mmCIF file of C-alpha atoms in Angstrom:
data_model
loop_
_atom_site.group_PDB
_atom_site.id
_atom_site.type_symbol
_atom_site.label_atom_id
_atom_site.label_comp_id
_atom_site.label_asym_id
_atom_site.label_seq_id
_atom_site.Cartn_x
_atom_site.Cartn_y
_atom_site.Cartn_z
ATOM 1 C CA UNK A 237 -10.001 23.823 11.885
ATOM 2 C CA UNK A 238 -13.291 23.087 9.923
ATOM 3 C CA UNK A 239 -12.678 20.788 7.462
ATOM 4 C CA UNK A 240 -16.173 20.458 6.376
ATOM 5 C CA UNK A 241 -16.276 22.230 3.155
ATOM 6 C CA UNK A 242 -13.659 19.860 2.190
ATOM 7 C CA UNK A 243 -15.221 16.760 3.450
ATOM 8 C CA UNK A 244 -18.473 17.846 1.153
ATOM 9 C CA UNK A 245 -19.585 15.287 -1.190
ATOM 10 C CA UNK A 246 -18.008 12.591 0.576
ATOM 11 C CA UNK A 247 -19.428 9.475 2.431
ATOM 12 C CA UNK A 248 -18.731 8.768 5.628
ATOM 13 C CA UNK A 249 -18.556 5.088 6.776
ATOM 14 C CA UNK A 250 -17.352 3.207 10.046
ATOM 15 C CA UNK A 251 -16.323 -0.637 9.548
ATOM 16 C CA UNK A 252 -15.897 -0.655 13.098
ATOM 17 C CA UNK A 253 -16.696 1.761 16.353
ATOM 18 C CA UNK A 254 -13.732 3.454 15.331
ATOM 19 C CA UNK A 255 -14.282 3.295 12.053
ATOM 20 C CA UNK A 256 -9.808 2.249 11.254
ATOM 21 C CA UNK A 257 -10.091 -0.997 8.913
ATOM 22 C CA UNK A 258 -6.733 -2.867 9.852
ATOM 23 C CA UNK A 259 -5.646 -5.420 7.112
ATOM 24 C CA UNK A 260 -2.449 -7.495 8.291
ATOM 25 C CA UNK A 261 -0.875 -9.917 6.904
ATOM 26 C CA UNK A 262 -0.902 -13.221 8.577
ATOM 27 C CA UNK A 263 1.653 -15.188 6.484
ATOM 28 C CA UNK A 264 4.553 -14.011 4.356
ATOM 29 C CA UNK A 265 3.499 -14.184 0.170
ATOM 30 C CA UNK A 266 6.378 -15.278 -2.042
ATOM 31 C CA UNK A 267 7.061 -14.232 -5.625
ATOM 32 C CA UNK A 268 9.462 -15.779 -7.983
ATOM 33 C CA UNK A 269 10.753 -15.552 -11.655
ATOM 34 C CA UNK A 270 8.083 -12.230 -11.883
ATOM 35 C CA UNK A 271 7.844 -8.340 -12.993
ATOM 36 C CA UNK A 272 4.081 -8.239 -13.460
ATOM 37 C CA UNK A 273 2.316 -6.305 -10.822
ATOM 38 C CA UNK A 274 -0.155 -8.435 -8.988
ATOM 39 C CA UNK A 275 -2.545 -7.280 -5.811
ATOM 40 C CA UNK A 276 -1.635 -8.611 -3.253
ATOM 41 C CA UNK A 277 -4.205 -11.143 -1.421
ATOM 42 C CA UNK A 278 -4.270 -9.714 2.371
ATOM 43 C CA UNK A 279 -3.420 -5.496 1.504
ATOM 44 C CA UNK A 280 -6.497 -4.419 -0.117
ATOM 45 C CA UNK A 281 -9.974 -3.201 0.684
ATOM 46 C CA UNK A 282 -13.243 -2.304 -1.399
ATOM 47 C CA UNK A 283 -14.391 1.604 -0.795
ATOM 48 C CA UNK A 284 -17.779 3.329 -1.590
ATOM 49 C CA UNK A 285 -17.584 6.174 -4.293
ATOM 50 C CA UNK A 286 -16.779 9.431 -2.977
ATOM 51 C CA UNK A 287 -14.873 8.081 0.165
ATOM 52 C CA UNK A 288 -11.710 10.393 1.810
ATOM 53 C CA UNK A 289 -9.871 7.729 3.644
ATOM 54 C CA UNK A 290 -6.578 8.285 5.472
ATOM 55 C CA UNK A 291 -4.153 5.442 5.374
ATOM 56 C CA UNK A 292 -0.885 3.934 6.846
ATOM 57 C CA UNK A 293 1.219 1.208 5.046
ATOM 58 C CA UNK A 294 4.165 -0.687 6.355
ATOM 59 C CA UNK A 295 5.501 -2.973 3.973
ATOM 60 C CA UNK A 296 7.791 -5.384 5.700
ATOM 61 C CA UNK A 297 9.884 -7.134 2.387
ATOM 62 C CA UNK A 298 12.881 -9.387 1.590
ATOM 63 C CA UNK A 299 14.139 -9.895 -1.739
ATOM 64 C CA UNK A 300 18.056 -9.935 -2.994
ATOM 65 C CA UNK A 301 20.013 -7.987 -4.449
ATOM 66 C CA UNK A 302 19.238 -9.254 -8.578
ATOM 67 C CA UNK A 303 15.469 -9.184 -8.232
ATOM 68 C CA UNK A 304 14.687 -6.222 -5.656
ATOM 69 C CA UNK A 305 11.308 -5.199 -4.995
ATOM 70 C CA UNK A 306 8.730 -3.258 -6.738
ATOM 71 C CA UNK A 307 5.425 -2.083 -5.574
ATOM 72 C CA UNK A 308 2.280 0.023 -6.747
ATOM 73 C CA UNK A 309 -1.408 0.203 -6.642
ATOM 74 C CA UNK A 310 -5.105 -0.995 -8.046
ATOM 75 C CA UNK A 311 -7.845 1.558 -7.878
ATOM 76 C CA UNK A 312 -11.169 2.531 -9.477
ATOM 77 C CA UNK A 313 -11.196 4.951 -12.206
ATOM 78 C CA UNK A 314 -11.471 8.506 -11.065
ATOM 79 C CA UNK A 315 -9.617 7.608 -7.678
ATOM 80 C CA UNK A 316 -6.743 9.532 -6.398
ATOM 81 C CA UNK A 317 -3.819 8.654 -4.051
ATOM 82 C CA UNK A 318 -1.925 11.215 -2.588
ATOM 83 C CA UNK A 319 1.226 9.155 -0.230
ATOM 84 C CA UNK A 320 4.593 10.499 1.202
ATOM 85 C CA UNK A 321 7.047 7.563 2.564
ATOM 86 C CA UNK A 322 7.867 8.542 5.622
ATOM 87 C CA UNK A 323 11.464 6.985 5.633
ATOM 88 C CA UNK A 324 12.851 3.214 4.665
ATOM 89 C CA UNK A 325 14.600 1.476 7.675
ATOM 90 C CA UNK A 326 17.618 -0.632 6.487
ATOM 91 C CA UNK A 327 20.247 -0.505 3.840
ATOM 92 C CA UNK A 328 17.681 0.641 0.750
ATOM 93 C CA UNK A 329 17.371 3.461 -1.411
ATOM 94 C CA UNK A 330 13.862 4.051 -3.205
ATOM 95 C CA UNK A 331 12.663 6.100 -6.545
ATOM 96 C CA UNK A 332 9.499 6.358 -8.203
ATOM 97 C CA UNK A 333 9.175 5.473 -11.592
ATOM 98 C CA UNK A 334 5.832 5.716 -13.547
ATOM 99 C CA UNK A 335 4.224 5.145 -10.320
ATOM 100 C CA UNK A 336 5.672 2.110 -9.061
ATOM 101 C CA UNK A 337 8.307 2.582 -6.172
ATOM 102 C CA UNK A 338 11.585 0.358 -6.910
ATOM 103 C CA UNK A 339 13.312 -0.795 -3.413
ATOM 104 C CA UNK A 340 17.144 -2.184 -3.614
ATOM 105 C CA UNK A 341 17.560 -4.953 -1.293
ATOM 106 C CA UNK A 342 20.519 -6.964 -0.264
ATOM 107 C CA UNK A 343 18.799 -10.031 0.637
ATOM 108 C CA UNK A 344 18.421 -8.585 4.294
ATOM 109 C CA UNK A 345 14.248 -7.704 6.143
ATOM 110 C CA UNK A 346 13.357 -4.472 5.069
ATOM 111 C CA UNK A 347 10.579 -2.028 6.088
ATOM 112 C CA UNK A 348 8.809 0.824 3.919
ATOM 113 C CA UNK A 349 6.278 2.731 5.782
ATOM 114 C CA UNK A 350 3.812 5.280 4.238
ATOM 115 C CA UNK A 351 1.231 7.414 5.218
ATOM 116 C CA UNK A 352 -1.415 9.337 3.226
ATOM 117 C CA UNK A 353 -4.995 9.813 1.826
ATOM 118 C CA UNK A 354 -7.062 7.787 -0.948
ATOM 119 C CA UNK A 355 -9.666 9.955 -2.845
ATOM 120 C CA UNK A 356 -12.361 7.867 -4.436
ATOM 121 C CA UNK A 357 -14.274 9.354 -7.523
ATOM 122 C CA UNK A 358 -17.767 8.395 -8.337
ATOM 123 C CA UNK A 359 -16.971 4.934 -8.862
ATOM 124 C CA UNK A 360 -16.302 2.633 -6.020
ATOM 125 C CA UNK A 361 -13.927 -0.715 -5.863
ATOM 126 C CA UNK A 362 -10.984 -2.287 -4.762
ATOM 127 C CA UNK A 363 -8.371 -0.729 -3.577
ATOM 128 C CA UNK A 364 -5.191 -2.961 -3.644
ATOM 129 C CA UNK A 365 -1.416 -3.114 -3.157
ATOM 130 C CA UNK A 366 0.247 -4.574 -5.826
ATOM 131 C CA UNK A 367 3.992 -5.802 -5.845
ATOM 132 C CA UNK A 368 6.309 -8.250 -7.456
ATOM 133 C CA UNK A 369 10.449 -8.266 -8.536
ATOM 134 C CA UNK A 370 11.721 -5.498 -10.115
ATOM 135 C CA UNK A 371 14.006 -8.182 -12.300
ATOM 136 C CA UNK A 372 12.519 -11.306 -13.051
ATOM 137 C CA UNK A 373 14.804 -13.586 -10.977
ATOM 138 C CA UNK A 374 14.225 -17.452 -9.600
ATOM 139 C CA UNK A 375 15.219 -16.013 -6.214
ATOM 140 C CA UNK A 376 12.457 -15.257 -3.890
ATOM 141 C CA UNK A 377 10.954 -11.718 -3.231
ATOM 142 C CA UNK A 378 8.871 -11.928 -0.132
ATOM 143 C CA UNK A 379 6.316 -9.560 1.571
ATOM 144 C CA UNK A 380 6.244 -10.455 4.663
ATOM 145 C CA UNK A 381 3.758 -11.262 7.773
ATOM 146 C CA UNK A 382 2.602 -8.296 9.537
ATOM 147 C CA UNK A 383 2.953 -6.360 6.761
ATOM 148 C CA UNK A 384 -0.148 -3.837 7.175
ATOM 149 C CA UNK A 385 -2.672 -1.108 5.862
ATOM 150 C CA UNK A 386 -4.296 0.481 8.184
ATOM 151 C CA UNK A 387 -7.120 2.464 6.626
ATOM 152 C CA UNK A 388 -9.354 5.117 8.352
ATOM 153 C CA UNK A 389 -12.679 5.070 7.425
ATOM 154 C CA UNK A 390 -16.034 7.873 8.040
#
């Protein structure tokens, strides 16, 4: 297949030989008592304008049953993502909802795994998972270490 008419316009870039950007999370981030969407501080890279980039998320997460889990995304205007889960391992159950996925936990590890392609426009930025409780709830919701992106780049 030629896929160069549809790679047109866009910049290619290699952060490494390989050019795959692998952000993984090194510690497990805790959230408590919140519903506001925040990035998260390891899952998230800055792209040029006009990037395709291919990606791969695994979110590893704990939270119980009152709070559950909630996740979504920061991007520049003009950017597109285009994601299909590719299956959640453990007793969950997942919808979308205005964008943001809602996970039902029981208080037991969990793991959502994605795969799929970011689109940037003409302006570049951050490009950020963002998560928190779906309830606010003093129990803790947890995204946990080795949680990943794995992000193809030029």
């Amino acid at each position: 297949w030629d896929l160069t008419p549809m790679m047109q316009g866009y910049v290619a870039i290699a952060q490494r030989p390989d050019g795959v950007v692998r952000k993984i999370k090194s510690a497990d981030t805790t959230r408590v008592s919140t519903i506001t969407l925040a990035d998260d501080p390891d899952l998230q890279q800055s792209l040029n304008a006009n990037e395709l980039v291919p990606f791969e998320l695994c979110l590893l997460i704990n939270s119980g049953a009152i709070p559950d889990f909630k996740h979504g995304w920061t991007f520049p205007s003009g950017t597109v993502i285009r994601f299909k889960d590719t299956g959640i391992i453990g007793p969950v159950t997942a919808s979308i909802e205005t964008g943001v996925a809602v996970t039902s936990n029981d208080g037991s590890d969990q793991i959502l795994v994605y795969h799929g392609i970011i689109i940037v426009g003409a302006t570049a930025g951050l490009v950020a998972v963002q998560w928190a409780q779906n309830t606010s709830d003093p129990g803790a919701t947890k995204l946990l270490k080795g949680s990943y992106f794995i992000l193809v780049r030029g």
